[in-house]
Coordinates of C-alpha atoms and ligand atoms in Angstrom, one line a residue:
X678 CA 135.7 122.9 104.5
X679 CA 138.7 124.5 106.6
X680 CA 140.7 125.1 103.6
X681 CA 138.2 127.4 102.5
X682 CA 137.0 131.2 103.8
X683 CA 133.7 131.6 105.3
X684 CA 131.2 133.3 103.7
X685 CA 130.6 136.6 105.6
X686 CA 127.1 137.0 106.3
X687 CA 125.2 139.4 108.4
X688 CA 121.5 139.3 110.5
X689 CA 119.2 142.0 111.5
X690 CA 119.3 140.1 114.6
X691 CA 121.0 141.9 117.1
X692 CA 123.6 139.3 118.3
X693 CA 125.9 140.1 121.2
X694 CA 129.6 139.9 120.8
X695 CA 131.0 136.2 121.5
X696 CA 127.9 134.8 121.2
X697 CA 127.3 131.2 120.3
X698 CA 124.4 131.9 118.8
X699 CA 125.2 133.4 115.9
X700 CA 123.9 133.1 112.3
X701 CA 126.1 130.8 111.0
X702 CA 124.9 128.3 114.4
X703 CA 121.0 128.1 114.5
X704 CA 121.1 124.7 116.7
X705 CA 117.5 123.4 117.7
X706 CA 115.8 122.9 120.9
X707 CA 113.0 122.3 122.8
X708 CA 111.5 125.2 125.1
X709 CA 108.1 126.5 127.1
X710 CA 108.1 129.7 128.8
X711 CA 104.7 131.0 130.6
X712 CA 102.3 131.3 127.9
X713 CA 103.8 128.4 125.5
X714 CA 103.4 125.0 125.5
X715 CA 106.8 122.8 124.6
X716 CA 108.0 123.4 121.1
X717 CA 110.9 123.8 118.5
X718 CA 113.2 126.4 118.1
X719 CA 116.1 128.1 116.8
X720 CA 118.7 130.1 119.1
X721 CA 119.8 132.9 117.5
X722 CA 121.8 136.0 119.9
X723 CA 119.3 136.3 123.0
X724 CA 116.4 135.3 120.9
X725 CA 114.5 131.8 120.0
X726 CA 112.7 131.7 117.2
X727 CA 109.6 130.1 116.9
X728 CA 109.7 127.5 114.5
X729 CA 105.7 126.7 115.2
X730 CA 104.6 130.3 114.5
X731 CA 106.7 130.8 111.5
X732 CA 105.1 127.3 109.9
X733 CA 101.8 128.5 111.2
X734 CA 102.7 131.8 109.1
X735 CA 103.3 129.6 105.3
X736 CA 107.0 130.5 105.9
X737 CA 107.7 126.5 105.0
X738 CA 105.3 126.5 102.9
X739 CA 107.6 125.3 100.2
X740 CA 108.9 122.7 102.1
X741 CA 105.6 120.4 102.4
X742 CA 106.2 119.8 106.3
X743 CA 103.8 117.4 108.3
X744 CA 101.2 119.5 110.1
X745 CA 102.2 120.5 114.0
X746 CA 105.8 119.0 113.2
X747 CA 107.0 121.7 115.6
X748 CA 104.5 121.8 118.2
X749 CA 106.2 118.6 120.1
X750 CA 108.3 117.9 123.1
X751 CA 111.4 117.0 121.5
X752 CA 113.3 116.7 118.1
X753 CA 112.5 113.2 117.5
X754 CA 109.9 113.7 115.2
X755 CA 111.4 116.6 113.7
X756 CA 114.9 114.6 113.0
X757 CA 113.2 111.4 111.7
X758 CA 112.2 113.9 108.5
X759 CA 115.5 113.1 107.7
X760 CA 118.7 115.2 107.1
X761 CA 117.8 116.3 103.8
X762 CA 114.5 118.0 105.0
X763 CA 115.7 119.5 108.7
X764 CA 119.4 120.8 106.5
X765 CA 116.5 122.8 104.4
X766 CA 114.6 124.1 107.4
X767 CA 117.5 125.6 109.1
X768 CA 119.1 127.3 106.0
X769 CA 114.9 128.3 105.4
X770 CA 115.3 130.1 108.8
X771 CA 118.8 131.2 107.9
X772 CA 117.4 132.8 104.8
X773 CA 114.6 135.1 106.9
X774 CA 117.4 135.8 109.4
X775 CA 119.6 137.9 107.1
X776 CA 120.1 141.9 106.9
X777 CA 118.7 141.8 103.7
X778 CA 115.7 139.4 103.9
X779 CA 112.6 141.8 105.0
X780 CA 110.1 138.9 105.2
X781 CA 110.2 138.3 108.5
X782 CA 112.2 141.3 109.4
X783 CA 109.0 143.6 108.1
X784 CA 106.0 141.1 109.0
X785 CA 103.5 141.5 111.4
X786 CA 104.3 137.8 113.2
X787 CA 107.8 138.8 113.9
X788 CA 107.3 140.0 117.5
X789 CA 105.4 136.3 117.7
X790 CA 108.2 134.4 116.5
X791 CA 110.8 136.4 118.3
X792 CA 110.8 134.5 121.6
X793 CA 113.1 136.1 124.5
X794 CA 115.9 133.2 125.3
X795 CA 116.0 134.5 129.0
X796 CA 112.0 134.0 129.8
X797 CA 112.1 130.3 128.1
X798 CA 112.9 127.7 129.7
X799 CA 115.0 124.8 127.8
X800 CA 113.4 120.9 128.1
X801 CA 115.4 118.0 127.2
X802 CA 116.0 118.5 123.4
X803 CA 115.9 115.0 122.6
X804 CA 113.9 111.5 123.8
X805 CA 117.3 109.6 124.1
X806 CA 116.4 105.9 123.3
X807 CA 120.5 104.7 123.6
X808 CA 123.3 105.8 125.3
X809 CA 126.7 104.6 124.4
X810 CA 129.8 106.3 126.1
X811 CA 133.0 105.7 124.0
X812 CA 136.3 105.8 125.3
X813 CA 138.0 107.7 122.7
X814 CA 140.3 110.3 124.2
X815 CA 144.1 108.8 124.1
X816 CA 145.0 111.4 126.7
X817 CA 142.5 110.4 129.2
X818 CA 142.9 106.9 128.8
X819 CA 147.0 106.9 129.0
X820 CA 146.4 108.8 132.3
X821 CA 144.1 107.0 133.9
X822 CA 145.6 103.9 132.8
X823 CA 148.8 105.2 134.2
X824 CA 146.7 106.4 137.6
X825 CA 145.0 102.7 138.4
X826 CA 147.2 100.2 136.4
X827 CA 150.7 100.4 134.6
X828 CA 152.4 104.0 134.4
X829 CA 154.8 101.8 131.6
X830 CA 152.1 99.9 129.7
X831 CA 148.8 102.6 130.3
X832 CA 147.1 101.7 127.2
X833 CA 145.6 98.0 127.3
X834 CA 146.7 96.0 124.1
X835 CA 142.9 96.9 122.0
X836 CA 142.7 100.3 122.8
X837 CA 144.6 101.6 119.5
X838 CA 142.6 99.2 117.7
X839 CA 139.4 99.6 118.7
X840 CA 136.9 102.6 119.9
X841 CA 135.9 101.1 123.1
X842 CA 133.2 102.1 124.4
X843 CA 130.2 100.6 127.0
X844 CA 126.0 101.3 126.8
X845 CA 125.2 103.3 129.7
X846 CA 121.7 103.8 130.8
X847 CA 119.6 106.5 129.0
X848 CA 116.6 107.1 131.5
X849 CA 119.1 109.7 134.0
X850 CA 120.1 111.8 131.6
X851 CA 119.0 115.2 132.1
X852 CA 119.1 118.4 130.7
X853 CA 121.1 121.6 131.9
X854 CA 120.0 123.6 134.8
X855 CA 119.1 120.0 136.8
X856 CA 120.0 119.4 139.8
X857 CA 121.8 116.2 141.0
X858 CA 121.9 114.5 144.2
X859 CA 125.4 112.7 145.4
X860 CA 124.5 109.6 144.8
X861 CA 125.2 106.7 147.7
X862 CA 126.6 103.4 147.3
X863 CA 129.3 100.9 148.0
X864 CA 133.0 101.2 147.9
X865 CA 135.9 99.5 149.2
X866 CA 139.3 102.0 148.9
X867 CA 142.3 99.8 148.8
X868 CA 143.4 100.6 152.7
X869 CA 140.0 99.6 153.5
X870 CA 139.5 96.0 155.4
X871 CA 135.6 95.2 153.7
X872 CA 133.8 97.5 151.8
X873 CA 131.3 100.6 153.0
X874 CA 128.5 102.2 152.0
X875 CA 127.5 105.9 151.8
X876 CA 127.4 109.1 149.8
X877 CA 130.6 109.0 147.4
X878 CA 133.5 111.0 148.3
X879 CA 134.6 111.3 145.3
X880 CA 132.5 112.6 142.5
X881 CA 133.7 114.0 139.4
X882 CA 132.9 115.5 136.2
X883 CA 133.6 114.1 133.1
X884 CA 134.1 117.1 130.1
X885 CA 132.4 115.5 126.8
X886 CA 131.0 116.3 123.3
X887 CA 127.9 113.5 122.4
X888 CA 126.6 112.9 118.8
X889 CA 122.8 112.3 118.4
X890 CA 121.9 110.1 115.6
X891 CA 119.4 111.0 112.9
X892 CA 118.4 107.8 111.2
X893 CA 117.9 104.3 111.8
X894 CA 119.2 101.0 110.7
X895 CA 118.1 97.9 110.9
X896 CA 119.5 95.1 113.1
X897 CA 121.8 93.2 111.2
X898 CA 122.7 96.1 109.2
X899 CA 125.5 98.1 109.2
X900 CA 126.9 101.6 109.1
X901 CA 129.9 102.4 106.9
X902 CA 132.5 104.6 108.1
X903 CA 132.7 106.6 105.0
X904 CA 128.9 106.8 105.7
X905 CA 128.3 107.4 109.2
X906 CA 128.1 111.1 109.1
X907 CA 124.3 110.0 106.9
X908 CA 123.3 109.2 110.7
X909 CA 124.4 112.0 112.7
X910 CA 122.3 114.7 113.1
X911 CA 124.2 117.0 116.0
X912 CA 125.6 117.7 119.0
X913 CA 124.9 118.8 122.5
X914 CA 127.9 119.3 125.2
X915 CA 127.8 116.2 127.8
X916 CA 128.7 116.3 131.7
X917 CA 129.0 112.3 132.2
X918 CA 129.0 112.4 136.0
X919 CA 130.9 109.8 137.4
X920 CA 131.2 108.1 141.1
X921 CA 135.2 107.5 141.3
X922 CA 135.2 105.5 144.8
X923 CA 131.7 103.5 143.6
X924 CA 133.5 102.8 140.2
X925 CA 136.8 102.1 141.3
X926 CA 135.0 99.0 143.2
X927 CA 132.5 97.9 141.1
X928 CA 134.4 98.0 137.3
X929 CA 135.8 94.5 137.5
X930 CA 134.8 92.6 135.3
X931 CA 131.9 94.5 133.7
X932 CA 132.5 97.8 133.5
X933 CA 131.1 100.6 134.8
X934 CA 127.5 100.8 136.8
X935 CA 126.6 102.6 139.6
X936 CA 129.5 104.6 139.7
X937 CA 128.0 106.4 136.1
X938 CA 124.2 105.4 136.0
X939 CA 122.6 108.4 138.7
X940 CA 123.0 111.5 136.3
X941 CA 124.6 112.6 132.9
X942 CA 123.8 116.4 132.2
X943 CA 123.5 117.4 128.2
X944 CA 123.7 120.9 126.7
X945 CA 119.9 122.0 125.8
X946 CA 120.7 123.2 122.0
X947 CA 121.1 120.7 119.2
X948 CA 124.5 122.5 117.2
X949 CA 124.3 120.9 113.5
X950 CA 126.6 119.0 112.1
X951 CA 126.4 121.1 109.1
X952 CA 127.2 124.1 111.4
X953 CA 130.6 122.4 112.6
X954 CA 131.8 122.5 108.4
X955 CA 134.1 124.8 108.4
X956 CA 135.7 124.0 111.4
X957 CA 136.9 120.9 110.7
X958 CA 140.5 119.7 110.8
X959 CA 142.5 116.6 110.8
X960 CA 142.6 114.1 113.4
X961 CA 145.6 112.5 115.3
X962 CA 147.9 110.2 113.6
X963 CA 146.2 106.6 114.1
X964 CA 149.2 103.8 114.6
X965 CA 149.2 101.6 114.0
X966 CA 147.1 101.3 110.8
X967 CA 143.3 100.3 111.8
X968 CA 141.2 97.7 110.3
X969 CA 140.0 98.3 107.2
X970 CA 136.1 98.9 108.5
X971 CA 137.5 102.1 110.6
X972 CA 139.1 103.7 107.7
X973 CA 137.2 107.0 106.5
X974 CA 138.2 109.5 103.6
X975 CA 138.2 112.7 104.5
X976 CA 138.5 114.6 108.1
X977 CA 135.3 113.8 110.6
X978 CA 137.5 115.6 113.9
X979 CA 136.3 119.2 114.8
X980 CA 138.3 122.1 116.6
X981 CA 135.9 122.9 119.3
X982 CA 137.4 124.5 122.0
X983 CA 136.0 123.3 125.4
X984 CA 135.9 124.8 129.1
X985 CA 134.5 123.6 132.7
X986 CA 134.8 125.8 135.2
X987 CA 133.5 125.4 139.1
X988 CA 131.5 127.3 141.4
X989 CA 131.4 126.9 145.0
X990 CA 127.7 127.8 146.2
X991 CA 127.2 131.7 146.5
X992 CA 131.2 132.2 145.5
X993 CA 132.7 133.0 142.0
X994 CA 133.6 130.6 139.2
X995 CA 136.8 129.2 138.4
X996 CA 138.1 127.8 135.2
X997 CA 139.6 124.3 135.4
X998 CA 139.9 123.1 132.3
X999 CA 140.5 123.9 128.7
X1000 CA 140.4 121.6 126.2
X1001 CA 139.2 120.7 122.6
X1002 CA 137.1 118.0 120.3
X1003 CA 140.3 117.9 118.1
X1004 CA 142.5 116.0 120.2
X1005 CA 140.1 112.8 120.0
X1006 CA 141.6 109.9 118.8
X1007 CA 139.1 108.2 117.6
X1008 CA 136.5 110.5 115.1
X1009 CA 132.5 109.8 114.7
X1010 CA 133.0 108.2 112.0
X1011 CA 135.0 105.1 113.4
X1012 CA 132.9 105.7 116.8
X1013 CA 129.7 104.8 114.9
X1014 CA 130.7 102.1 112.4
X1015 CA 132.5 100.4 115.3
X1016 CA 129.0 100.5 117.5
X1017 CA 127.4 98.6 114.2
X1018 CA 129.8 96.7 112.7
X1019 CA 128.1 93.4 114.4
X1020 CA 125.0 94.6 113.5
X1021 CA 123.9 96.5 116.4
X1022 CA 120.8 98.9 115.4
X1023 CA 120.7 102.1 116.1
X1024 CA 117.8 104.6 116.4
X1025 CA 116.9 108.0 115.7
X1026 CA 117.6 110.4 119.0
X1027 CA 120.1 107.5 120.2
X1028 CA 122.9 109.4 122.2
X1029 CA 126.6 108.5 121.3
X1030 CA 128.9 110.4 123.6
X1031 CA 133.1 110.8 123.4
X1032 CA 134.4 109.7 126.6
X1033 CA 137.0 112.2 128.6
X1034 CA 138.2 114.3 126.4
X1035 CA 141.6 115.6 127.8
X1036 CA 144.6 117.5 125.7
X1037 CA 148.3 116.6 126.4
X1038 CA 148.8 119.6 129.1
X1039 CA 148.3 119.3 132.3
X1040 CA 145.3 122.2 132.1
X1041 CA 143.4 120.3 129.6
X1042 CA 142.2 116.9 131.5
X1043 CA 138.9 116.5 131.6
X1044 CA 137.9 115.3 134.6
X1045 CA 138.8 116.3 138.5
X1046 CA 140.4 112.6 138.7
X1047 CA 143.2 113.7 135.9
X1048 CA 142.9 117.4 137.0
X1049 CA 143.9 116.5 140.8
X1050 CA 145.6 113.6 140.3
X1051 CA 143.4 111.1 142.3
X1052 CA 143.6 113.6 144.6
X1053 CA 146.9 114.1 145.2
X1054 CA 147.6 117.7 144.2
X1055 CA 144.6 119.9 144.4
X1056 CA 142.8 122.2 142.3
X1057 CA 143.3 126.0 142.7
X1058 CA 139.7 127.9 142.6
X1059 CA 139.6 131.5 143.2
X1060 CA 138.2 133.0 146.3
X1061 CA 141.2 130.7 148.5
X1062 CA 138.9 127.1 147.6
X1063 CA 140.7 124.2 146.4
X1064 CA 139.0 121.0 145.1
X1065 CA 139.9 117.5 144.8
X1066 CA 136.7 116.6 144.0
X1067 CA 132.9 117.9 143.5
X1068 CA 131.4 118.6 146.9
X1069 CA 127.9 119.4 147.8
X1070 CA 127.1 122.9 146.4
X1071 CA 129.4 123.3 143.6
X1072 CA 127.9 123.8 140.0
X1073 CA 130.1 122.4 137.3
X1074 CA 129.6 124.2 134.1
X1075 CA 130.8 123.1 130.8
X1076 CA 130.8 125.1 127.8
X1077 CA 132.1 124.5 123.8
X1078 CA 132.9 127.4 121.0
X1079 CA 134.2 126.8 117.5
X1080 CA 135.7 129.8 116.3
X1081 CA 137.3 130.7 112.8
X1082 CA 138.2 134.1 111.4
X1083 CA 136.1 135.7 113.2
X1084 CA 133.0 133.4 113.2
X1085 CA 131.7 131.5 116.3
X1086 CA 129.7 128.6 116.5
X1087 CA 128.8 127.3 119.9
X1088 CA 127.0 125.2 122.3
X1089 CA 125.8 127.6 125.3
X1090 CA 126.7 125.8 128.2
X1091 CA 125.6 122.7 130.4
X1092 CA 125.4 123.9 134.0
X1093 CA 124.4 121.4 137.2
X1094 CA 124.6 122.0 140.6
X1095 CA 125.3 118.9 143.2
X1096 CA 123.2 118.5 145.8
X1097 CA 123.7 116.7 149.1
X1098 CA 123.1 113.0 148.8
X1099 CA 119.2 111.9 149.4
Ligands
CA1477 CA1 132.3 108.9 130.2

């Protein structure tokens, strides 16, 4: 916990300074590179290691695993084990990863499990059943409350009493490094006569943490809030592109559609929650008082500092944003006892992401809509560029980093280029 030091501990890994990939992080993926079929691994400094070769080796032999529980296409599988088994494989692998462990260090299957991160190539980590967007940032919603409705009255009268949230569609959701087309469609500004339709002229990011759920429950049943860390097995960073002109037309009185449903882009290593411990910190004040099904004991918000920057095609990148997990106002906790309070089920590998998350300063909104104020004041990139909004070419790239005296946990990045519209 945060009122605690971190145990120093050292790998004879060699991990490059600031990486996120340290040994106190060992998130899961799911990567191939030119000779290996799809499989599980562990991200440690430049290096993947080979969670297939090492079982294939007896190093889990203790640990009674199904056979070819690693040679899969995505965590699924692996997660549905449950948290108790996949908490002992990564400390198993954190155990053969220290300076003073030589039984991986000195075996012959080292150079085997010892996969270069560069030559791999990172698959969707996850088969995401679910997708639920929450809504949770205060920030973000006062501003763009204050941007499309009342500047006085920005919040609407549920929002401090309730984590609202919508199910978005899980089958566009890709992982880093995809490409994304503009997507077309109608939209009807308000100096507009009838509405048009083409490619969207105003397509944003959307700078977001998502939880991926580890266990199941059954419909009818419920997750308690004190409980709902039970059913969360990690996190991936989450780019929820959104179509600001398509929305803006279509949100009334369902919500959001075809301004959301052409692309979200997730972060291709799994970061624990165990890994986030000691980086956890108290959330917001909530006022006024929540219903007693949102109340949780202990803290469940995480200081995770977050960045997007923007680069034009063939020009440099730019940092637009900084902002962190911490200023959330509602935590996972709430998020997920909320979602099954009514007795929703929920699967394993079902994707729960944040909404917006933006700080108080003017530096920290999370999305080009706050950033540029509808488009009213431009964003600054270097190299002379300015942005209101994505345009064809540009690669958004998000990235998160928890650091602590010293000790960094972090989620690589999610990158995705847009491509003109099809
Ligand atoms: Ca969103």
């Amino acid at each position: 916990m945060s009122d605690s030091s971190i145990p120093t501990l050292s790998t004879w890994v060699e991990v490059p300074k600031n990486s996120d990939f340290t040994i106190y992080n060992l998130p899961f993926g799911v990567f191939k590179n030119k000779k290996l079929n799809p499989r599980i691994g562990i991200a440690i400094g430049d290096k993947i290691v080979d969670l297939s070769i090492l079982d294939q080796e007896g190093f889990f032999s203790s640990l009674f695993l199904p056979e070819g529980v690693f040679i899969k296409d995505s965590l699924n599988d692996l997660i549905s084990l449950g948290k108790a088994q996949t908490k002992k494989i990564r400390e198993r692998v954190q155990q053969l990863l220290l300076a003073e462990n030589g039984e991986l260090r000195d075996h012959s299957a080292r150079g085997k499990v010892m996969v270069n991160r560069k030559e791999a190539e990172m698959l969707m980590p996850v088969k995401i059943g679910d997708y639920t967007d929450f809504y949770s940032s205060i920030e973000h919603a006062t501003n763009v409350g204050k941007m499309f409705r009342d500047p006085e009255n920005a919040l609407l009268p549920n929002w401090k009493h309730l984590p609202v949230g919508y199910h978005g569609r899980a089958s566009s959701i890709v992982v880093s490094g995809t490409p994304i087309h503009r997507p077309k469609g109608q939209f009807k500004d308000p100096d507009m006569e009838k509405p048009a339709f083409g490619p969207s002229r105003r397509l944003d990011f959307e700078l977001e943490l998502a939880f991926i759920t580890g266990r199941s429950t059954k419909l009818g049943d419920s997750v308690e809030a004190d409980e709902a860390e039970d059913y969360i097995f990690g996190f991936v960073l989450f780019n929820d592109w959104s179509a600001r002109d398509i929305q803006a037309w279509e949100y009334v009185p369902l919500g959001p559609f075809l301004g959301k449903n052409f692309g979200s882009s997730i972060s291709p290593w799994v970061v624990t929650l165990e890994a986030l411990e000691p980086f956890r910190v108290q959330g917001p004040l909530q006022e006024p008082e929540v219903l007693d099904y949102l109340k949780c004991k202990g803290t469940h918000s995480f200081d995770i500092n977050l960045e997007v920057y923007i680069q034009p095609e063939g020009k440099k990148s730019s940092k637009v944003c900084s902002s962190n997990f911490k200023y959330m106002y509602w935590n996972i906790a709430q998020q997920l006892a909320h979602h099954t309070v009514n007795g929703c089920n929920i699967n394993v590998g079902d994707l729960m992401a944040s909404g917006t998350i933006s700080g108080s300063a003017e530096d920290s909104f999370g999305s080009m809509l706050e950033l540029s104020w509808k488009g009213t004041k431009p964003v600054k990139l270097e190299d002379g560029e300015e942005r209101k909004f994505i345009e064809d070419g540009d690669t958004v790239i998000m990235k998160g980093f928890a650091e602590r005296e010293g000790i960094r946990v972090g989620f690589g990045e999610v990158s995705s280029q847009i491509l003109p519209a099809k």
